Short mmCIF file of C-alpha atoms in Angstrom, two decimals:
data_model
loop_
_atom_site.label_atom_id
_atom_site.label_comp_id
_atom_site.label_asym_id
_atom_site.label_seq_id
_atom_site.Cartn_x
_atom_site.Cartn_y
_atom_site.Cartn_z
CA MET A 11 94.62 93.37 80.29
CA VAL A 12 94.87 92.97 76.52
CA ASN A 13 91.18 93.80 76.22
CA LEU A 14 91.70 96.93 78.27
CA PHE A 15 94.55 97.99 76.01
CA VAL A 16 92.51 97.34 72.85
CA TYR A 17 89.58 99.26 74.34
CA TYR A 18 91.70 102.31 75.11
CA ILE A 19 93.25 102.21 71.65
CA ALA A 20 89.78 102.08 70.06
CA MET A 21 88.52 104.92 72.19
CA GLY A 22 91.48 107.23 72.36
CA VAL A 23 93.82 106.70 69.41
CA GLY A 24 93.46 106.85 65.64
CA GLN A 25 91.16 108.47 63.10
CA ASP A 26 88.14 106.40 64.09
CA SER A 27 88.61 106.86 67.81
CA PHE A 28 85.91 108.51 69.85
CA ILE A 29 88.22 111.32 70.89
CA SER A 30 88.97 112.22 67.27
CA TYR A 31 85.24 112.32 66.52
CA TYR A 32 84.65 114.46 69.59
CA GLU A 33 87.32 116.85 68.43
CA LYS A 34 85.66 117.16 65.04
CA TYR A 35 82.03 117.53 66.14
CA LYS A 36 82.09 119.20 69.55
CA ASP A 37 81.53 122.74 68.18
CA LYS A 38 78.89 121.64 65.69
CA ILE A 39 76.83 119.87 68.33
CA TYR A 40 77.19 122.81 70.67
CA LEU A 41 75.99 125.13 67.91
CA TYR A 42 73.11 122.78 67.14
CA PHE A 43 71.88 123.07 70.73
CA LEU A 44 72.66 126.76 71.10
CA TYR A 45 70.32 127.70 68.25
CA ARG A 46 67.60 125.44 69.59
CA VAL A 47 67.58 126.29 73.31
CA ASN A 48 67.02 129.98 73.00
CA PHE A 49 70.75 130.70 73.00
CA ASN A 50 71.12 129.57 76.58
CA ARG A 51 74.83 128.75 76.70
CA ASP A 52 74.74 126.78 79.94
CA THR A 53 71.96 124.53 78.70
CA ALA A 54 73.68 124.09 75.34
CA GLU A 55 76.93 123.13 77.08
CA ASP A 56 75.20 120.64 79.35
CA LEU A 57 73.33 119.08 76.47
CA THR A 58 76.52 118.85 74.40
CA SER A 59 78.29 117.09 77.25
CA GLU A 60 75.37 114.69 77.76
CA VAL A 61 75.14 113.86 74.07
CA PHE A 62 78.81 112.97 73.81
CA LEU A 63 78.63 110.80 76.90
CA LYS A 64 75.54 109.11 75.53
CA ALA A 65 77.36 108.51 72.27
CA LEU A 66 80.40 107.22 74.13
CA LYS A 67 78.29 104.70 76.01
CA SER A 68 76.99 103.21 72.79
CA PHE A 69 80.11 103.82 70.69
CA GLU A 70 81.00 100.12 70.80
CA ASN A 71 77.79 99.42 68.86
CA PHE A 72 78.44 102.17 66.32
CA ASP A 73 78.84 100.84 62.78
CA HIS A 74 81.96 102.50 61.43
CA ASN A 75 80.71 102.07 57.87
CA ARG A 76 78.01 104.59 58.68
CA SER A 77 78.48 108.32 58.98
CA PHE A 78 79.39 109.41 62.49
CA GLN A 79 77.92 112.82 61.76
CA ALA A 80 74.49 111.38 60.98
CA TRP A 81 74.72 109.22 64.08
CA ILE A 82 75.71 112.03 66.47
CA TYR A 83 73.10 114.44 65.04
CA ALA A 84 70.44 111.76 65.46
CA ILE A 85 71.48 111.34 69.09
CA ALA A 86 71.50 115.13 69.56
CA HIS A 87 68.02 115.47 68.03
CA ASN A 88 66.58 112.71 70.24
CA HIS A 89 68.28 114.20 73.26
CA LEU A 90 66.84 117.61 72.52
CA VAL A 91 63.35 116.16 72.19
CA ASN A 92 63.81 114.34 75.51
CA TYR A 93 65.12 117.50 77.10
CA TYR A 94 61.97 119.41 76.14
CA ARG A 95 59.75 116.54 77.18
CA THR A 96 61.30 115.62 80.53
CA ALA A 97 62.01 119.13 81.71
CA LYS A 98 58.63 120.22 80.38
CA ARG A 99 60.26 123.23 78.95
CA GLU A 100 58.30 123.49 75.80
CA VAL A 101 60.46 126.10 74.20
CA GLU A 102 58.70 126.63 70.97
CA LEU A 103 61.09 127.16 68.14
CA THR A 104 58.59 129.65 66.82
CA GLU A 105 59.40 131.96 69.72
CA ASN A 106 61.79 134.76 69.24
CA ILE A 107 65.26 133.28 69.54
CA PHE A 108 66.61 136.56 70.86
CA SER A 109 64.03 137.35 73.41
CA THR A 110 66.09 139.99 75.17
CA LYS A 111 68.71 142.51 74.25
CA GLU A 112 71.21 140.65 76.44
CA ASP A 113 70.81 137.54 74.35
CA ILE A 114 71.64 139.51 71.25
CA LYS A 115 74.65 141.06 72.89
CA LYS A 116 75.92 137.62 73.86
CA ILE A 117 76.57 136.62 70.29
CA GLU A 118 77.29 140.06 68.90
CA VAL A 119 75.16 140.04 65.78
CA ASN A 120 74.68 143.07 63.60
CA TYR A 121 71.33 144.60 62.83
CA GLU A 122 70.81 142.79 59.52
CA LEU A 123 71.62 139.41 60.98
CA ASP A 124 69.34 140.09 63.90
CA LEU A 125 66.59 140.80 61.43
CA VAL A 126 67.27 137.59 59.53
CA LEU A 127 67.19 135.56 62.77
CA LYS A 128 63.94 137.11 63.84
CA GLU A 129 62.36 136.31 60.49
CA ILE A 130 63.67 132.75 60.62
CA ASN A 131 61.88 132.34 63.92
CA GLY A 132 58.74 133.49 62.25
CA LEU A 133 58.88 130.63 59.78
CA GLU A 134 57.17 127.27 60.19
CA ASP A 135 59.11 124.70 62.22
CA SER A 136 60.03 122.56 59.23
CA ASP A 137 61.29 125.58 57.21
CA LYS A 138 63.25 126.98 60.12
CA GLU A 139 64.79 123.58 60.99
CA ILE A 140 65.94 122.91 57.46
CA LEU A 141 67.46 126.39 57.12
CA LEU A 142 69.30 126.03 60.42
CA MET A 143 70.60 122.66 59.32
CA ARG A 144 71.75 123.98 56.00
CA PHE A 145 73.23 127.36 57.01
CA VAL A 146 74.05 127.12 60.71
CA ASP A 147 74.96 123.46 61.09
CA GLU A 148 76.47 123.58 57.59
CA LEU A 149 75.17 120.18 56.64
CA THR A 150 75.14 119.24 52.96
CA ASN A 151 71.92 118.25 51.20
CA PRO A 152 72.74 114.52 51.26
CA GLU A 153 73.53 114.75 54.98
CA ILE A 154 70.25 116.51 55.72
CA ALA A 155 68.45 113.94 53.56
CA ASP A 156 70.12 111.19 55.55
CA LEU A 157 69.19 112.79 58.87
CA LEU A 158 65.60 113.50 57.95
CA ASP A 159 65.29 110.22 56.08
CA LYS A 160 64.16 111.96 52.87
CA GLU A 161 65.26 112.13 49.26
CA GLU A 162 68.04 114.56 48.42
CA GLY A 163 65.90 116.18 45.72
CA ALA A 164 63.11 116.77 48.20
CA ILE A 165 65.58 118.45 50.54
CA ARG A 166 66.88 120.70 47.78
CA THR A 167 63.32 121.75 46.91
CA LYS A 168 62.45 122.25 50.55
CA ILE A 169 65.47 124.49 51.15
CA SER A 170 64.66 126.50 48.07
CA ARG A 171 61.04 127.00 49.15
CA SER A 172 62.04 127.87 52.71
CA LEU A 173 64.49 130.45 51.40
CA ASP A 174 61.76 131.96 49.22
CA LYS A 175 59.46 132.21 52.23
CA LEU A 176 62.16 133.91 54.26
CA ARG A 177 63.03 136.25 51.43
CA LYS A 178 59.38 137.31 51.10
CA LYS A 179 59.19 137.96 54.82
CA LEU A 180 62.32 140.09 54.73
CA GLU A 181 61.09 142.07 51.74
CA LYS A 182 57.91 143.07 53.54
CA MET B 14 68.53 141.32 51.30
CA ASP B 15 69.98 140.58 47.92
CA ASN B 16 72.13 137.74 49.01
CA LEU B 17 70.10 135.91 51.62
CA GLU B 18 72.15 132.75 51.53
CA LYS B 19 75.28 134.75 52.29
CA TYR B 20 73.58 136.34 55.28
CA LEU B 21 72.43 132.99 56.52
CA SER B 22 75.89 131.53 56.10
CA ASN B 23 77.26 134.39 58.17
CA LEU B 24 75.02 133.72 61.12
CA PRO B 25 77.17 133.66 64.30
CA LYS B 26 78.75 130.29 65.12
CA PRO B 27 80.15 130.46 68.64
CA LYS B 28 82.47 127.67 69.70
CA LEU B 29 82.43 125.56 72.82
CA SER B 30 84.41 127.33 75.52
CA ARG B 31 87.80 125.86 76.48
CA LEU B 32 86.69 125.25 80.04
CA VAL B 33 83.59 123.33 79.02
CA ASP B 34 85.64 121.43 76.47
CA LEU B 35 88.04 120.37 79.23
CA LYS B 36 85.13 119.39 81.47
CA ILE B 37 83.62 117.22 78.75
CA ARG B 38 86.99 115.64 77.98
CA PHE B 39 87.48 114.87 81.64
CA ARG B 40 84.07 113.18 81.80
CA ILE B 41 84.82 111.23 78.63
CA TYR B 42 88.21 110.01 79.87
CA ARG B 43 86.81 109.14 83.29
CA PHE B 44 84.04 107.15 81.69
CA MET B 45 86.50 105.45 79.35
CA ILE B 46 88.75 104.41 82.21
CA TRP B 47 85.87 102.97 84.23
CA LYS B 48 84.29 101.39 81.20
CA GLY B 49 87.59 99.90 80.09
CA MET B 50 88.25 98.48 83.53
CA GLY B 51 84.68 97.27 83.66
CA ASN B 52 85.13 95.48 80.34
CA SER B 53 88.25 93.77 81.54
CA MET B 54 86.57 92.77 84.77
CA SER B 55 83.53 91.61 82.85
CA THR B 56 85.72 89.44 80.60
CA LEU B 57 87.39 88.04 83.67
CA LEU B 58 84.10 87.46 85.46
CA HIS B 59 82.17 86.20 82.42
CA PRO B 60 84.70 84.37 80.29
CA HIS B 61 83.49 83.54 76.78
CA SER B 62 86.33 81.23 75.77
CA PHE B 63 85.92 77.53 76.61
CA TRP B 64 89.54 77.18 77.68
CA LEU B 65 89.33 80.28 79.82
CA ARG B 66 86.32 78.77 81.58
CA VAL B 67 88.17 75.48 82.02
CA SER B 68 91.17 77.36 83.42
CA TYR B 69 88.89 79.25 85.80
CA MET B 70 87.23 76.08 87.00
CA THR B 71 90.61 74.40 87.49
CA LEU B 72 91.91 77.42 89.34
CA ILE B 73 88.83 77.55 91.56
CA ILE B 74 89.04 73.82 92.31
CA MET B 75 92.75 74.18 93.09
CA ILE B 76 92.11 77.12 95.38
CA VAL B 77 89.29 75.31 97.19
CA LEU B 78 91.29 72.08 97.51
CA GLY B 79 94.47 73.93 98.42
CA SER B 80 92.85 76.02 101.12
CA SER B 81 90.96 72.98 102.46
CA ALA B 82 94.19 71.00 102.48
CA VAL B 83 96.09 73.70 104.34
CA TYR B 84 93.21 74.05 106.80
CA ALA B 85 92.92 70.30 107.30
CA ALA B 86 96.65 69.64 107.60
CA ASN B 87 97.18 72.24 110.29
CA ASN B 88 94.08 71.68 112.35
CA ASP B 89 94.04 69.19 115.21
CA ASN B 90 90.27 69.47 115.35
CA ILE B 91 90.09 67.56 112.06
CA THR B 92 89.80 64.16 113.68
CA PRO B 93 88.89 60.72 112.32
CA GLY B 94 85.30 60.82 111.12
CA HIS B 95 85.57 64.42 109.90
CA SER B 96 84.84 64.96 106.20
CA LEU B 97 88.28 66.52 105.67
CA TYR B 98 90.17 63.77 107.50
CA PRO B 99 90.87 61.66 104.36
CA LEU B 100 92.35 64.79 102.74
CA LYS B 101 94.49 65.35 105.82
CA LYS B 102 95.78 61.77 105.66
CA THR B 103 96.50 62.10 101.96
CA ILE B 104 98.56 65.22 102.58
CA GLU B 105 100.44 63.43 105.34
CA THR B 106 101.24 60.55 102.99
CA VAL B 107 102.55 63.04 100.44
CA GLU B 108 104.53 64.76 103.16
CA GLN B 109 106.08 61.44 104.21
CA ASN B 110 106.96 60.57 100.62
CA LEU B 111 108.57 63.96 100.15
CA SER B 112 110.80 63.46 103.20
CA LEU B 113 113.88 62.25 101.37
CA THR B 114 116.56 62.16 104.06
CA LYS B 115 116.35 59.96 107.10
CA ASN B 116 116.55 63.01 109.31
CA ALA B 117 113.49 64.52 107.55
CA GLN B 118 111.65 61.19 107.76
CA VAL B 119 112.16 61.04 111.52
CA ASN B 120 111.02 64.63 111.93
CA THR B 121 107.88 63.95 109.89
CA LEU B 122 107.12 60.81 111.89
CA ASN B 123 107.58 62.71 115.15
CA LYS B 124 105.25 65.43 113.92
CA LEU B 125 102.64 62.91 112.84
CA SER B 126 102.87 61.03 116.15
CA GLU B 127 102.23 64.20 118.09
CA ARG B 128 99.35 65.06 115.74
CA ARG B 129 97.71 61.64 116.23
CA LEU B 130 97.95 62.08 119.94
CA LYS B 131 96.41 65.56 119.88
CA GLU B 132 93.61 64.21 117.72
CA ALA B 133 93.06 61.42 120.22
CA ILE B 134 92.84 63.98 123.04
CA ASN B 135 90.38 66.06 121.03
CA LEU B 136 88.30 62.99 120.29
CA ALA B 137 88.25 62.05 123.96
CA SER B 138 87.31 65.62 124.99
CA GLU B 139 84.56 65.86 122.37
CA ASP B 140 83.21 62.60 123.57
CA ILE B 141 82.88 63.93 127.10
CA GLU B 142 80.88 66.91 125.82
CA LYS B 143 78.62 65.13 123.41
CA ASN B 144 78.60 61.60 124.79
CA ASP B 145 77.42 60.18 121.49
CA ASN B 146 79.03 57.70 119.13
CA GLU B 147 81.23 56.66 122.02
CA GLN B 148 82.12 53.35 120.52
CA GLU B 149 83.24 54.84 117.22
CA SER B 150 85.16 57.56 119.00
CA ASN B 151 86.95 55.03 121.23
CA SER B 152 87.86 52.95 118.23
CA ASN B 153 89.33 56.06 116.55
CA ILE B 154 91.30 56.95 119.68
CA LYS B 155 92.75 53.44 119.82
CA GLN B 156 93.57 53.56 116.15
CA ASN B 157 95.34 56.86 116.65
CA LEU B 158 97.35 55.49 119.57
CA ASP B 159 98.33 52.46 117.50
CA GLU B 160 99.47 54.74 114.73
CA LEU B 161 101.36 56.86 117.26
CA VAL B 162 103.28 53.83 118.55
CA GLU B 163 103.91 52.63 115.02
CA ASN B 164 105.29 56.02 113.96
CA LEU B 165 107.56 56.25 116.98
CA ASN B 166 108.83 52.72 116.37
CA GLU B 167 109.58 53.61 112.76
CA ALA B 168 111.31 56.83 113.83
CA VAL B 169 113.56 54.90 116.25
CA THR B 170 114.34 52.30 113.56
CA ILE B 171 115.25 54.98 111.03
CA SER B 172 117.37 56.83 113.57
CA GLN B 173 119.38 53.64 114.10
CA GLU B 174 120.01 53.39 110.38
CA ILE B 175 121.65 56.80 110.13
CA GLY B 176 125.36 56.28 109.38
CA ASP B 177 126.68 59.62 110.54
CA GLN B 178 127.07 59.30 114.32
CA ASP B 179 126.64 63.00 114.99
CA LYS B 180 123.48 63.26 112.95
CA ALA B 181 122.13 60.05 114.42
CA GLN B 182 122.76 61.39 117.88
CA GLN B 183 120.98 64.62 117.08
CA VAL B 184 117.98 62.77 115.64
CA LYS B 185 117.81 60.50 118.66
CA GLU B 186 117.89 63.51 120.95
CA ASN B 187 114.98 64.94 119.01
CA ILE B 188 113.03 61.71 119.33
CA LYS B 189 113.68 61.58 123.04
CA GLU B 190 112.51 65.12 123.47
CA LYS B 191 109.37 64.44 121.42
CA ASN B 192 108.72 61.26 123.37
CA GLU B 193 108.75 63.23 126.59
CA ASN B 194 106.09 65.51 125.14
CA VAL B 195 104.15 62.52 123.95
CA ILE B 196 104.21 61.00 127.42
CA LYS B 197 102.84 64.26 128.84
CA TYR B 198 100.04 64.23 126.31
CA LEU B 199 99.41 60.58 127.04
CA GLU B 200 99.05 61.40 130.69
CA ASP B 201 96.45 64.03 129.80
CA LEU B 202 94.64 61.48 127.69
CA GLY B 203 94.90 58.97 130.56
CA ASP B 204 93.30 61.54 132.89
CA ILE B 205 90.43 62.05 130.46
CA ALA B 206 89.98 58.30 130.10
CA ARG B 207 89.94 57.90 133.87
CA GLN B 208 87.37 60.67 134.16
CA LYS B 209 85.25 58.80 131.70
CA ARG B 210 86.03 55.56 133.45
CA ASP B 211 86.98 54.15 130.12
CA HIS B 212 89.28 51.25 130.93
CA GLU B 213 89.90 50.34 127.33
CA ILE B 214 91.40 53.72 126.54
CA SER B 215 93.31 53.80 129.83
CA ASP B 216 94.82 50.42 129.01
CA LYS B 217 95.67 51.57 125.52
CA VAL B 218 97.32 54.68 126.92
CA ASP B 219 99.37 52.56 129.30
CA GLU B 220 100.39 50.31 126.44
CA ALA B 221 101.50 53.30 124.42
CA LYS B 222 103.43 54.67 127.41
CA GLN B 223 105.19 51.35 127.85
CA ALA B 224 106.07 51.22 124.17
CA ILE B 225 107.48 54.73 124.31
CA ARG B 226 109.51 53.94 127.41
CA LYS B 227 110.87 50.90 125.60
CA TYR B 228 111.93 53.12 122.72
CA GLN B 229 113.45 55.58 125.15
CA LYS B 230 115.47 52.70 126.60
CA ILE B 231 116.61 51.59 123.17
CA LEU B 232 117.73 55.12 122.42
CA GLU B 233 119.54 55.38 125.74
CA ASP B 234 121.29 52.04 125.12
CA ASP B 235 122.32 53.26 121.69
CA GLU B 236 123.69 56.38 123.30
CA LYS B 237 125.65 54.35 125.84
CA SER B 238 127.13 52.07 123.20
CA SER B 239 128.13 55.03 121.05
CA ASN B 240 129.72 56.62 124.13
CA LYS B 241 131.66 53.43 124.72
CA LYS B 242 132.87 53.52 121.13
CA GLU B 243 133.94 57.10 121.60
CA ASP B 244 135.83 56.15 124.75
CA SER B 245 137.60 53.28 123.04
CA LYS B 246 138.57 55.59 120.19
CA LYS B 247 139.96 58.08 122.66
CA SER B 248 141.97 55.41 124.50
CA LEU B 249 143.32 54.11 121.21
CA TRP B 250 144.52 57.60 120.32
CA GLU B 251 146.05 58.00 123.74
CA ARG B 252 147.91 54.69 123.43
CA ARG B 253 149.15 55.62 119.99
CA SER B 254 150.46 58.96 121.19
CA ASP B 255 152.28 57.21 124.09
CA ASN B 256 153.96 54.86 121.63
CA ASN B 257 155.01 57.82 119.54
CA ASP B 258 156.79 59.23 122.53
CA ASP B 259 158.73 55.96 123.19
CA ASN B 260 160.30 55.15 119.79
CA ASP B 261 159.67 55.05 116.06
CA GLU B 262 159.42 51.27 115.58
CA PRO B 263 156.49 50.66 117.92
CA LEU B 264 154.89 53.72 116.40
CA LYS B 265 154.86 51.99 113.03
CA ASN B 266 153.27 48.88 114.57
CA SER B 267 150.78 50.88 116.49
CA ASN B 268 149.90 52.87 113.37
CA GLU B 269 149.25 49.67 111.53
CA SER B 270 147.16 48.30 114.35
CA GLY B 271 145.45 51.68 114.62
CA ARG B 272 144.59 51.65 110.99
CA ASP B 273 143.16 48.16 111.38
CA ASP B 274 141.07 49.27 114.32
CA PHE B 275 139.76 52.30 112.43
CA SER B 276 139.05 50.28 109.34
CA ASP B 277 137.09 47.81 111.52
CA GLU B 278 135.18 50.69 113.01
CA GLY B 279 134.58 52.11 109.57
CA ARG B 280 133.21 48.77 108.51
CA ASP B 281 130.92 48.74 111.54
CA GLU B 282 129.60 52.15 110.61
CA ASP B 283 129.16 51.07 107.02
CA ASN B 284 127.25 48.03 108.19
CA GLY B 285 125.15 50.22 110.37
CA SER B 286 124.36 52.63 107.61
CA ASP B 287 123.53 49.77 105.24
#
């Protein structure tokens, strides 16, 4: 009974509880999936739900000295890879994100933003991924470095180069 | 595109809908409840602490012993030779030791007598069906009948030691009633023995019947003598009331003599209860 009480406290109450983490990261994880599954809201919602349940199942093993953000993004990334693999839906990130006019309408972007998104999709996977991480997921350089297991300086350089590539594409 | 970074930062960032949020929360809470309960159950089922394990083992042993004891104590099919019979006898000894008043002791002895007899009948019936270990079974039946007679004898002795006449009378009535039942059971056992043409058991049954009749006679004699005492008491009271009607002086004498008589009787009762 005491164990049960302690478990519920750990899961549901306090700053380090799972519910507080969910509250903080639910929209970010949803956004992460939304930009990577061709803006399919249903799929993004399902994947978000699955990722949090996956995280919940292994939350007892989570080291609280580590960053929860890095941990949940790592889970989300692996889950996304599995999703593509198991469902055999090889949605290439190089494809046009907004394949139809309806997709564009769904998120109500203006013409300039639409143009930027289209050009992002034209970039190489690594450039596109790092730009999405930096400007959509709003991760800091150290966080991206942590996620991609690279040096912070390398990330800064990579972002700068990716931005240059995108800028050149837009100027054409 | 002068300020590309600004454009990128302004890319749309839709939020998780409220409905989906609620759905996810529901799934999380449901999982947490099950998981939490599972953890508690798992701790209970797989205790890590040494003392918790010891407590579990003790509890399990107590449950097993307790349930076996209850089963054994209340089952007439647990007869001599059965693996649970020693446990049954142990419980009976405890039961006898816990009978603190004489009344309770007599009741326990009566119950045990009847139980021995039922066991004997079961043994005899089993023997007819299986027809093996006849010698051992007969020896157990005889032993049970001996114990029956012994218990009844003890019950009668204890009943005679009860000081309170009313209680003693009640206890004796109980014994008599039980003895009548016992005789009926003995007759059943006698029938079985005759069917088997087992003279040893038949003789033993007859012996037991005789012993019980003897005890019945003792109880009846006790009853008669107590009735006589009651009558003498009544007549003494009647005489005293007659003297009261005649004059005061004889009343005084009679009161004195009455007191003496009562004190004698009181002494008798005291002796009896001692």
